[in-house]
Short mmCIF file of C-alpha atoms and ligand atoms in Angstrom, two decimals:
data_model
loop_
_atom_site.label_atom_id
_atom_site.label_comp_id
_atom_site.label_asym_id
_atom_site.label_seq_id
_atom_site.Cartn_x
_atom_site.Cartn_y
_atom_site.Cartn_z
CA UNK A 1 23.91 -5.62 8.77
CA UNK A 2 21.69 -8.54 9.72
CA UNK A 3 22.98 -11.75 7.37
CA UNK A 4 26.18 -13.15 8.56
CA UNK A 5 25.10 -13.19 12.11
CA UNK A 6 21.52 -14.17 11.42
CA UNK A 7 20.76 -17.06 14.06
CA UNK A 8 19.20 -20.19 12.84
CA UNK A 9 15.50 -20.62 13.77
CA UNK A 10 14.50 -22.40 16.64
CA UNK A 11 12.77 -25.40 15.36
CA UNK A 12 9.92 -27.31 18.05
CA UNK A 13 9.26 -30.78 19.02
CA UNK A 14 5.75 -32.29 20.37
CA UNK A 15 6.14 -32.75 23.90
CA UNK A 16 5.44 -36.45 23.11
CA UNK A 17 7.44 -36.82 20.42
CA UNK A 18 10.82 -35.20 21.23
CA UNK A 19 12.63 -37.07 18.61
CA UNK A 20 10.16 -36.82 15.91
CA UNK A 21 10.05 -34.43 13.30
CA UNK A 22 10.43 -30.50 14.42
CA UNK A 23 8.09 -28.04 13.32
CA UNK A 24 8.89 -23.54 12.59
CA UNK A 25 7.36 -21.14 15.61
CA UNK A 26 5.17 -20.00 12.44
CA UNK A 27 3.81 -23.43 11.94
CA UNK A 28 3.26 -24.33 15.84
CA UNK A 29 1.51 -21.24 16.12
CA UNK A 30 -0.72 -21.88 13.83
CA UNK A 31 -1.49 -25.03 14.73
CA UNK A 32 -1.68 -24.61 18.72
CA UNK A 33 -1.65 -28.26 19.86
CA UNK A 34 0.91 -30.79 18.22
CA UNK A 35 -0.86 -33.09 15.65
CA UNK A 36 -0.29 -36.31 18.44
CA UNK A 37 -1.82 -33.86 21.01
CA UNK A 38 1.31 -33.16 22.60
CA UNK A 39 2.51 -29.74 23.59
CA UNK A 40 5.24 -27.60 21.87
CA UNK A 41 8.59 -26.95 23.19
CA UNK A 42 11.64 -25.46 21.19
CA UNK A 43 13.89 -28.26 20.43
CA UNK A 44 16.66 -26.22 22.18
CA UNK A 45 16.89 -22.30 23.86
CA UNK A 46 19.23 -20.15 22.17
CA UNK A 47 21.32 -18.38 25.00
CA UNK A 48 20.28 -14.87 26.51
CA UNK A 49 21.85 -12.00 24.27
CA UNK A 50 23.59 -8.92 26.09
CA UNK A 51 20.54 -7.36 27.81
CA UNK A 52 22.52 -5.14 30.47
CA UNK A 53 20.98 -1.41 28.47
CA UNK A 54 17.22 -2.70 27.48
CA UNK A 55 15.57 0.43 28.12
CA UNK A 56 11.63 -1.42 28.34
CA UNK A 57 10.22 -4.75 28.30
CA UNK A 58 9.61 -4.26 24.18
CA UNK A 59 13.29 -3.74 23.78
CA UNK A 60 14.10 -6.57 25.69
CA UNK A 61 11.74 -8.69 23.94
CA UNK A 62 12.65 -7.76 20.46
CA UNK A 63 16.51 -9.00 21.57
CA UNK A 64 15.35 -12.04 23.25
CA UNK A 65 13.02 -13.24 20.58
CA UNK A 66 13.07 -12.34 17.47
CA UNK A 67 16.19 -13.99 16.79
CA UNK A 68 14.44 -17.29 17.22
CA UNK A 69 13.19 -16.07 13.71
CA UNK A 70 16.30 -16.85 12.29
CA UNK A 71 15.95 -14.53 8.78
CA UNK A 72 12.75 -13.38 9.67
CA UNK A 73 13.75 -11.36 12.70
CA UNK A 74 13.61 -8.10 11.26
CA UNK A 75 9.46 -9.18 10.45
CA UNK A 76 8.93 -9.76 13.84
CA UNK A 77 10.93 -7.57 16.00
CA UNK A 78 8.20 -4.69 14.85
CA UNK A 79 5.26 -6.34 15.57
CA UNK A 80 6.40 -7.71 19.22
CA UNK A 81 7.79 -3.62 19.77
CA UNK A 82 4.04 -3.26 19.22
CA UNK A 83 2.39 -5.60 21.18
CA UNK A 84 4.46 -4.89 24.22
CA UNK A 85 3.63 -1.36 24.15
CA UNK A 86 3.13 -1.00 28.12
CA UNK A 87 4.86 -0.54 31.53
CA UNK A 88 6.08 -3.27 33.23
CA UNK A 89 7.55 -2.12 36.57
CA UNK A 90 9.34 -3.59 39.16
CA UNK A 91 8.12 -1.76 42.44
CA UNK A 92 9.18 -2.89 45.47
CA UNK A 93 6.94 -3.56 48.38
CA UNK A 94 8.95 -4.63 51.66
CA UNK A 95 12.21 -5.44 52.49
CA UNK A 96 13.52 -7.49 49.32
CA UNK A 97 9.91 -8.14 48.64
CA UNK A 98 9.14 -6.70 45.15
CA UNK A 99 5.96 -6.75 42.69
CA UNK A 100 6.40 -6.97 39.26
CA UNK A 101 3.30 -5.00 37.78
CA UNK A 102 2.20 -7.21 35.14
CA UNK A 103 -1.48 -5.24 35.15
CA UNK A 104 -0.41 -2.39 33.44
CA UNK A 105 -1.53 -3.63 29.27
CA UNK A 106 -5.02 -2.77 28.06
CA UNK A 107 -7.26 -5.63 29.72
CA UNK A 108 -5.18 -5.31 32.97
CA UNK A 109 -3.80 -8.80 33.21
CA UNK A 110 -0.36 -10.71 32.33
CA UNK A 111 -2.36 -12.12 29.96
CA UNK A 112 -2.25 -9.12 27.43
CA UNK A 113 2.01 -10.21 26.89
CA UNK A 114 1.15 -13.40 25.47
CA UNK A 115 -2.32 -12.48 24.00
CA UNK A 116 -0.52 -9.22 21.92
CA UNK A 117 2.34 -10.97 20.69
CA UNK A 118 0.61 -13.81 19.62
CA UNK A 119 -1.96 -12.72 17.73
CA UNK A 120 0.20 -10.44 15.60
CA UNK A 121 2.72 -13.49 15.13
CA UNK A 122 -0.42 -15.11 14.10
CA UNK A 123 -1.51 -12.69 11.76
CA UNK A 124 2.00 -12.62 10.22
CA UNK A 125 2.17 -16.27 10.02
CA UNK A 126 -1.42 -16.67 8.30
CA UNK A 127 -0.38 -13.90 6.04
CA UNK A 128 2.65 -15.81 4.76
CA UNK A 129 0.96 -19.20 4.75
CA UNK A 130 -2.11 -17.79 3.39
CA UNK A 131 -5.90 -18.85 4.07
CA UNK A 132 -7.73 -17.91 7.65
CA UNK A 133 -7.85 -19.43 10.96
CA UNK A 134 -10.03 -19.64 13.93
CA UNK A 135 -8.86 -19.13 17.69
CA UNK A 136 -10.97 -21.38 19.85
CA UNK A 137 -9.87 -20.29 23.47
CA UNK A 138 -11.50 -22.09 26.94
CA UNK A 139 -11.09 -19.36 29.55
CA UNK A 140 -12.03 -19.14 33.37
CA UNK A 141 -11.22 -14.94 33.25
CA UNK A 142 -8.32 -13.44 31.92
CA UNK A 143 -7.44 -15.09 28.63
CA UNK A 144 -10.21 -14.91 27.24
CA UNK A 145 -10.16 -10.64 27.70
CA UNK A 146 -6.87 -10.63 26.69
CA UNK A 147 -7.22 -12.93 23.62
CA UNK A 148 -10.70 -10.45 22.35
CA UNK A 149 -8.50 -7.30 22.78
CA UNK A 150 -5.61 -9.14 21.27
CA UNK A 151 -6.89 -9.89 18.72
CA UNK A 152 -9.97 -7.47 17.38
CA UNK A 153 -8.99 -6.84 14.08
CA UNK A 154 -6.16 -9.17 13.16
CA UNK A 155 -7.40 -9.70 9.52
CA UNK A 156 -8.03 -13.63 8.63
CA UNK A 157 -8.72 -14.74 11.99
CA UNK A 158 -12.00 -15.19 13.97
CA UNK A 159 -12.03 -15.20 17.91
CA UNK A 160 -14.46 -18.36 19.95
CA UNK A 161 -14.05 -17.72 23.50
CA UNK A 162 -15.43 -20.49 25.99
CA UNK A 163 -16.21 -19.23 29.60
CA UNK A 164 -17.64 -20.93 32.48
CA UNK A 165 -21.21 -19.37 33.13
CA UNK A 166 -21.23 -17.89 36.22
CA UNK A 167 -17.73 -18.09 37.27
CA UNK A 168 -15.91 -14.95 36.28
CA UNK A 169 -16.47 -12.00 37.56
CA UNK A 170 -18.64 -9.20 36.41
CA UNK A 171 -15.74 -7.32 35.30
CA UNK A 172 -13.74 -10.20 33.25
CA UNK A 173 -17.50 -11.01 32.04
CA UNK A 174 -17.93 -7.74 30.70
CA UNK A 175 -14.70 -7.43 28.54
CA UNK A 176 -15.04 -10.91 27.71
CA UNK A 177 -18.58 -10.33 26.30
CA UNK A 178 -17.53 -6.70 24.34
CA UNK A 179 -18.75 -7.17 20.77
CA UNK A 180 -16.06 -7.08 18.15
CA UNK A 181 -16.16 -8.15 14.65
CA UNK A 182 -14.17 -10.73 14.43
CA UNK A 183 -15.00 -12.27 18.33
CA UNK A 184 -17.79 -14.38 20.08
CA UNK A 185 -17.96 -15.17 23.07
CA UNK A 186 -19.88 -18.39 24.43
CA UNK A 187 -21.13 -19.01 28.00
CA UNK A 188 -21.17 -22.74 29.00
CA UNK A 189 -22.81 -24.33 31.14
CA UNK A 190 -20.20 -26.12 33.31
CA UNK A 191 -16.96 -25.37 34.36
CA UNK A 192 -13.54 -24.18 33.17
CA UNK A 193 -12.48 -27.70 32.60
CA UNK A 194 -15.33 -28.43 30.69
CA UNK A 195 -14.29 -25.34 28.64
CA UNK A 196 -11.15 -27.61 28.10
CA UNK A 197 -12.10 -30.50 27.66
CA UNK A 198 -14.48 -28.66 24.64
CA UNK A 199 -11.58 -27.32 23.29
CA UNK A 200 -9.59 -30.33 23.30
CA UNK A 201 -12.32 -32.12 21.48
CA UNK A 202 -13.29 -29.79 18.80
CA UNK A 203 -9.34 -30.08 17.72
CA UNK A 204 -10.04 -33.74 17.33
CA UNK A 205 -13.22 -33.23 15.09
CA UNK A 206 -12.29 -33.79 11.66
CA UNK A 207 -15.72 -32.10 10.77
CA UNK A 208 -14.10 -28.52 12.20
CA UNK A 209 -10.98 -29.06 10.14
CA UNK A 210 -11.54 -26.64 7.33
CA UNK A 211 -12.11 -24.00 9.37
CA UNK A 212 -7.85 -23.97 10.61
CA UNK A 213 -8.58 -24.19 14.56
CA UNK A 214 -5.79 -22.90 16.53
CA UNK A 215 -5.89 -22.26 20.66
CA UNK A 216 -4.63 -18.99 22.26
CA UNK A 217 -4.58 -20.49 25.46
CA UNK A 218 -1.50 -21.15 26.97
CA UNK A 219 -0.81 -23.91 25.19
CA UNK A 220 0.22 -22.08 22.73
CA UNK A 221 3.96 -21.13 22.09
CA UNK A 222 2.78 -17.90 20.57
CA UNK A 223 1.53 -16.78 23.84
CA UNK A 224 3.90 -18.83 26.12
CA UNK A 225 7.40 -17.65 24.90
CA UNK A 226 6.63 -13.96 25.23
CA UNK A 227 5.93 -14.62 28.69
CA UNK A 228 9.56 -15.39 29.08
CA UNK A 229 10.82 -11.83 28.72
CA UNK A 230 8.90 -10.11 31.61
CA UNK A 231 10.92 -12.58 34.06
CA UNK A 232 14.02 -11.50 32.37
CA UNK A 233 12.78 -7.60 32.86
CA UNK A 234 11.95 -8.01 36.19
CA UNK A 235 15.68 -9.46 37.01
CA UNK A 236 17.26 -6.56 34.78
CA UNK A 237 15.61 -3.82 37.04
CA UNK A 238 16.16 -5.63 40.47
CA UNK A 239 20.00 -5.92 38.78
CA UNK A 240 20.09 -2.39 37.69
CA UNK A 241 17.58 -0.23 39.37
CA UNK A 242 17.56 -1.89 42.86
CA UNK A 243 21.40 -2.43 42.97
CA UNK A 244 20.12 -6.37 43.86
CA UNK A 245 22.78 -8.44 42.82
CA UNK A 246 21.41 -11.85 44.21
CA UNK A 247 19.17 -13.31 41.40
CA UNK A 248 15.47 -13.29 43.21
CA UNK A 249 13.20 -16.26 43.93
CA UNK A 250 10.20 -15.46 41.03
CA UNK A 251 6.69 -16.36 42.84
CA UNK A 252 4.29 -17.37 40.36
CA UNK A 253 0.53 -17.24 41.20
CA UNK A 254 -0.32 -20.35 39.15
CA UNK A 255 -3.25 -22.27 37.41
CA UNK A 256 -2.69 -23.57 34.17
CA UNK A 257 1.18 -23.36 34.81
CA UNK A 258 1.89 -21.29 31.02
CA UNK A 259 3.49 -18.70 33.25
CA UNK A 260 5.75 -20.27 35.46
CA UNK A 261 6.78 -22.29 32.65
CA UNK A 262 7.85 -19.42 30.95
CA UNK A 263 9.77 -18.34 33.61
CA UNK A 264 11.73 -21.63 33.61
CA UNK A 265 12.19 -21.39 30.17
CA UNK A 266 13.87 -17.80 30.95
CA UNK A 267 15.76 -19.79 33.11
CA UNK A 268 17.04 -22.43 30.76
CA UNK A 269 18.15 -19.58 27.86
CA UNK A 270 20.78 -18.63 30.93
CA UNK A 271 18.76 -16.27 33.07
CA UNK A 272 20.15 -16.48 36.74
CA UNK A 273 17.21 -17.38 39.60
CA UNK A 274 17.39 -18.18 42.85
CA UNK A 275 14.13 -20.96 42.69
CA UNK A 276 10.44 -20.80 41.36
CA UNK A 277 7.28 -21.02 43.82
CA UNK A 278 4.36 -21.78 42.14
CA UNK A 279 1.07 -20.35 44.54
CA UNK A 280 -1.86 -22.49 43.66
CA UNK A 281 -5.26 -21.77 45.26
CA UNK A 282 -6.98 -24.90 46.44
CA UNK A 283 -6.68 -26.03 42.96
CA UNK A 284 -3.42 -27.64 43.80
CA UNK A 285 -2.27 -30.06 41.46
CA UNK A 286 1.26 -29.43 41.23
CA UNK A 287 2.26 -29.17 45.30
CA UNK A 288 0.04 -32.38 45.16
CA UNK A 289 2.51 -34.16 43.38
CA UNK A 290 5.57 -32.44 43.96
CA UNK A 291 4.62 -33.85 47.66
CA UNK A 292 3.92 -37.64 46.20
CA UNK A 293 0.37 -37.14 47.13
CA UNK A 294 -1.27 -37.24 43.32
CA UNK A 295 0.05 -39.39 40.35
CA UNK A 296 1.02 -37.51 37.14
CA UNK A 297 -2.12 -38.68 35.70
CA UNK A 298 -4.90 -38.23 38.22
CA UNK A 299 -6.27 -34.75 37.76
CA UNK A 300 -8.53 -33.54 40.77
CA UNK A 301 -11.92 -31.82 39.36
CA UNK A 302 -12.01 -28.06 39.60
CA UNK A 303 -12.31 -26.34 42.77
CA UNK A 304 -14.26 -23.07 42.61
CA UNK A 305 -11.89 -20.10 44.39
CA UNK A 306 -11.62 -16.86 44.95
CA UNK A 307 -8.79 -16.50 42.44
CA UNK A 308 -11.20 -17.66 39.62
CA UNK A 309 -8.10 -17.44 37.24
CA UNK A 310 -6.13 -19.70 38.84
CA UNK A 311 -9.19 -22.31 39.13
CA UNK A 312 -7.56 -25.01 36.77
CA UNK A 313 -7.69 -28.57 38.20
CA UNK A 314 -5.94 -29.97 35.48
CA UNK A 315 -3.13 -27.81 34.34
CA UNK A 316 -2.29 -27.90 30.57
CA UNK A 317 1.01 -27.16 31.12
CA UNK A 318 1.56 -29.94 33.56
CA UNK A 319 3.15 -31.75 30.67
CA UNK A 320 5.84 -29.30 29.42
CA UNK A 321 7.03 -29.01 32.92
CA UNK A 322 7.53 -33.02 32.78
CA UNK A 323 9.30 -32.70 29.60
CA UNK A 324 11.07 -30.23 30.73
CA UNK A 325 12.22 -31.71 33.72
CA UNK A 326 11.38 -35.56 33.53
CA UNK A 327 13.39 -35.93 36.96
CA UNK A 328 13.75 -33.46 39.23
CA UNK A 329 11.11 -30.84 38.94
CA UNK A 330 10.66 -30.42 42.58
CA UNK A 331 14.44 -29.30 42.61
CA UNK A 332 13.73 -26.06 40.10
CA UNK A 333 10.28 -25.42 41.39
CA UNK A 334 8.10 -24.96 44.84
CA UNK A 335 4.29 -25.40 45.25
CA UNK A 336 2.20 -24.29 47.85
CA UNK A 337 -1.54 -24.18 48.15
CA UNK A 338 -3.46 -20.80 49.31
CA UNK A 339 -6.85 -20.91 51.13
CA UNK A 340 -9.42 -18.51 50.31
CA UNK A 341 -9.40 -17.48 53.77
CA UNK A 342 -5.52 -16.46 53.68
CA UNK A 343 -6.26 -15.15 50.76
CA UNK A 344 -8.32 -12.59 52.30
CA UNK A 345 -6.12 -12.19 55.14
CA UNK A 346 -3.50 -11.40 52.53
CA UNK A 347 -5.20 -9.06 50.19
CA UNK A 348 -5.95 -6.92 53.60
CA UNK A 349 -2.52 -7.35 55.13
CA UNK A 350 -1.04 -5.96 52.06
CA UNK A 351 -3.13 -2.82 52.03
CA UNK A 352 -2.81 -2.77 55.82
CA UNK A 353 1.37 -3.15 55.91
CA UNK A 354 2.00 -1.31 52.42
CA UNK A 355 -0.83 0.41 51.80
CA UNK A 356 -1.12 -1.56 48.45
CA UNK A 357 -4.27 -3.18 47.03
CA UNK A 358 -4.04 -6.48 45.11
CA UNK A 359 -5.76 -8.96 43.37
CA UNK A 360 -7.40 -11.98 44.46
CA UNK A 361 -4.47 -14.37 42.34
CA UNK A 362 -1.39 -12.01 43.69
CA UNK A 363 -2.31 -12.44 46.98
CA UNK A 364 -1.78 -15.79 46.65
CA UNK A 365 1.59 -15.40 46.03
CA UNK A 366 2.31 -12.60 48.33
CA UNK A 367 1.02 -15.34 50.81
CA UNK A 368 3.32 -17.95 49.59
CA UNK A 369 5.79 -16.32 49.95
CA UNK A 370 5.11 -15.23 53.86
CA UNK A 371 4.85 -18.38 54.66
CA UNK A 372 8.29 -19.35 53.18
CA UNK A 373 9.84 -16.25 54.97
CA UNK A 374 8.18 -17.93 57.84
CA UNK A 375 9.90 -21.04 57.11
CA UNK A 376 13.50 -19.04 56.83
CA UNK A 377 13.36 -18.17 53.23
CA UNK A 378 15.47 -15.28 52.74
CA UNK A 379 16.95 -13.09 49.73
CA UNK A 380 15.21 -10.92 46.97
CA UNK A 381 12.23 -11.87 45.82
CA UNK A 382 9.49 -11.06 42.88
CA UNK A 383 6.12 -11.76 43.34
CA UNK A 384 4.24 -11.43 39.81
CA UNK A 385 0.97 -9.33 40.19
CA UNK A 386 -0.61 -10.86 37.34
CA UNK A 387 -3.82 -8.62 37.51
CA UNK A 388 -4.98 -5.00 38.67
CA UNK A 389 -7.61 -5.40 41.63
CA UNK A 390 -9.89 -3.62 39.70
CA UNK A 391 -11.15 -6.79 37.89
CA UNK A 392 -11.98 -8.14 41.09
CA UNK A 393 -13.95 -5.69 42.75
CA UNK A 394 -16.43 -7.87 45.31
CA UNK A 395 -13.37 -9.78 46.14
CA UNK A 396 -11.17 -6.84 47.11
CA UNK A 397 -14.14 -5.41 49.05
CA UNK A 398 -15.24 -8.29 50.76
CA UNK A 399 -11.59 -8.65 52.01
CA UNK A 400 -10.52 -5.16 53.09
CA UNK A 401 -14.31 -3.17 53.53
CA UNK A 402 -12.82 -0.67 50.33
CA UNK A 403 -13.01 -0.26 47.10
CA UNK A 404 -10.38 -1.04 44.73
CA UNK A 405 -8.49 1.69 42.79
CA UNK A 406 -10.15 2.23 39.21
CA UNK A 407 -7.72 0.70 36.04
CA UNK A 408 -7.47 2.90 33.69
CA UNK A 409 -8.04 0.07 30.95
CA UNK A 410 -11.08 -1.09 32.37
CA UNK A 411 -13.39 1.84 31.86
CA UNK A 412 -13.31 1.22 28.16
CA UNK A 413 -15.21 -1.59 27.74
CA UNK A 414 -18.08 0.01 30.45
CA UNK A 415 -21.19 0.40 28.08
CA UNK A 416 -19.89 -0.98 25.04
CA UNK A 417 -21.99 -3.40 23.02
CA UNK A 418 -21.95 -6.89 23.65
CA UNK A 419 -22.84 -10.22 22.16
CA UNK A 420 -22.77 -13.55 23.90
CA UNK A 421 -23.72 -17.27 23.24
CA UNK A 422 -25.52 -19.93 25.82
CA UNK A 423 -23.75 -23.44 25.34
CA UNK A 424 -24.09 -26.76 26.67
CA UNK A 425 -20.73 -28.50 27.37
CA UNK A 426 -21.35 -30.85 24.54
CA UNK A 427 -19.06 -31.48 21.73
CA UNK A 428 -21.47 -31.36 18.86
CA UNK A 429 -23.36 -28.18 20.39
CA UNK A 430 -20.27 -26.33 20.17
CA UNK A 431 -19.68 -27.49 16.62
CA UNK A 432 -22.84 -26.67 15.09
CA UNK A 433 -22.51 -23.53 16.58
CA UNK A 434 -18.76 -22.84 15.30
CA UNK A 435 -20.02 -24.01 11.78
CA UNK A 436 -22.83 -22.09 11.38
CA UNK A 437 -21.00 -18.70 12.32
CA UNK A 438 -18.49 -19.54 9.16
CA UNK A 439 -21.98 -19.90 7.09
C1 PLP B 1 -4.27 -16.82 34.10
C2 PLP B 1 -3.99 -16.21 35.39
C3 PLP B 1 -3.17 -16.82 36.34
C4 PLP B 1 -2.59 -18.20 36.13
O1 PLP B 1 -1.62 -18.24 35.12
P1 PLP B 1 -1.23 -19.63 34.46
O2 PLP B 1 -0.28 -19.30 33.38
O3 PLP B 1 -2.49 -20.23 33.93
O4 PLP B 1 -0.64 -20.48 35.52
C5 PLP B 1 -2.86 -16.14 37.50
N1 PLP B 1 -3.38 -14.92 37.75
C6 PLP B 1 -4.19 -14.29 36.87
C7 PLP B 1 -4.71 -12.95 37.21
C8 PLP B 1 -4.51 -14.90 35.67
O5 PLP B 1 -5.31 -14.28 34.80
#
């Protein structure tokens, strides 16, 4: 059946390097960060397939993706039917205001797409390659969950997760810090750039090289591209469900910028949009320099918030959205920066109005976006939840005197076992330590 209309495989260039050699999704995976320390982007987008009768986001996905396997689709389309095993609803909220419910996977973040699919793409790709790898992952909440449930038991591969002591919340601490076999976690003492900047540096380290480092952080195309299909979802059921023909503005509550990029990748294979905001916290790189305020190489320092996920002063993805669009990014893309004041306001004007509770990091964007209505913005739009408020309890609280709903995800890692690690934000500490656990 397959054969004769068997796509080629996407192929994948270093961001910094978009001429040189191009590298297989297998091989980029596995290696996380391009050997010049570039980023890596497909060399081109195959176009959208017929979607129109995707009955969930797995179905979609398997369409959408596993043709960039070129002969190895029929490998992967299983494994990403797995990973995206959850709801992903579109529900709307106001007028042509609508939430895309990306809280619904098993550590109740967006985070669990990327984390899911890539670690089984992982596992497939170390098991054709052969020999192990290790996932070294800097985290300030989310990823860091996601990545540990991800990937608990995907054979050959061992789990370091990097956290900022401190500055996640009890919740995200707690799954973070679950014991699992083939996961530790370490606390360090500093903050999530520092986690970066760690992670960056132990890639470099020639004396870590035998033990096959990869990242799971958005950096990552394993975790990136899968992203893409939940934007396409979302624009299938406004299309089909809602009877919306416009194509919505996507609002993307943003930090290290892996998701909106995916949603402009969405947009290059042919899906129709009608603009990108990106809602930043304080931490506001991009509307920084989208404004001319901020050069592309002058990263502020980290900004503590009360959308600790979004706390990213120097966004990773920064640089694919450059190479992406080396001219006119502002065109394709908005940026606004959320207090942690309107935050507040926003998290208790949306159970107030709609009766809906939301995270810290989607109220951002639900702010955003009332302040563009403000400023005339009209027309469908999708605001991505990207976690349930559950994680955030004291924050949801604090800003509307109740307790947040319970996630039904959340109650399974409540009295488990844990194991963690102290760490000073030193290269060599975090070395020693990675070396001695492969001992
Ligand atoms: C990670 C995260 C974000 C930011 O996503 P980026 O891809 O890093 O821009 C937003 N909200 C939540 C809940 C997150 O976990």
């Amino acid at each position: 059946m397959r054969g004769a209309t068997a796509s080629a495989a996407v192929r994948l260039h270093s961001t910094r390097d978009p001429q040189g050699a191009a590298v297989s999704l297998d091989e980029a995976i596995l290696a996380g960060l391009a050997p010049d320390g570039g980023l890596y982007l497909p060399a081109s987008v195959p176009p959208l397939p017929d979607l129109e009768d995707a009955t969930d986001l797995a179905d979609l996905a398997v369409r959408v993706l596993a043709p960039w396997w070129g002969e190895a689709a029929d490998e992967v389309a299983p494994l990403l039917r797995d990973a995206l095993d959850f709801e992903v609803p579109l529900v709307p909220l106001s007028g042509e205001t609508h939430l895309l419910m990306l809280d619904r996977g098993p550590t109740s973040s967006f985070k669990d797409v990327g984390a899911r699919s890539m670690a089984r793409l992982a596992g497939r790709a170390l098991a054709r390659r052969g020999g192990r790898a290790t996932v070294l992952v800097a985290t300030s909440g989310d990823t860091g969950s996601a990545v540990a449930d991800g990937f608990a038991g995907i054979p050959r591969v061992e789990v370091a997760l990097l956290y900022p002591r401190g500055m996640v919340s009890d919740v995200q601490e707690r799954q973070l810090i679950t014991a699992r076999d083939n996961v530790q976690a370490f606390a360090v003492e500093g903050d999530f750039d520092d986690c970066q900047r760690l992670v960056k540096e132990a890639f470099r380290d020639p004396a870590l090289a035998s033990l096959g480092l990869t990242s799971a952080n958005s950096i990552n195309v394993g975790r990136l591209l899968p992203q893409m299909t939940y934007y396409l979802w979302a624009a299938l059921q406004l299309r089909r469900e809602q009877g919306v023909a416009r194509p919505p503005v996507f609002v993307v509550p943003s930090g290290n910028l892996g998701n909106l990029t995916a949603g402009l990748l969405a947009e290059r294979a042919g899906m129709a949009a009608g603009g990108f905001v990106a809602a930043h916290n304080a931490n506001d790189f991009l509307a920084q320099f989208l404004d001319g305020r901020r050069d592309a190489s002058a990263f502020p320092t980290t900004i503590p918030t009360l959308s600790n996920a979004m706390d990213v002063g120097a966004p990773s993805n920064f640089e694919r959205l450059r190479s992406l669009f080396p001219e006119r990014l502002g065109r394709h893309v908005r940026a606004l920066s959320v207090s942690d004041q309107d935050t507040e306001r926003s998290m208790r004007r949306t159970l107030d109005e709609h009766t809906t509770f939301v995270c810290p990091h989607t109220a951002v964007g639900l702010h955003a976006l009332r302040t563009l209505r403000g400023e005339g913005l009209v027309g469908p739009a999708v605001v991505l939840a990207t976690a349930h408020p559950a994680k955030f309890p004291d924050a949801v609280r604090r800003a509307t005197g109740r307790p947040p709903p319970e996630a039904p995800g959340l109650d399974a890692s409540k009295g488990a076992p844990t194991s963690v690690l102290p760490l000073e934000p030193d290269a060599r500490a975090l070395r020693d330590a990675l070396l001695s656990r492969r001992t």
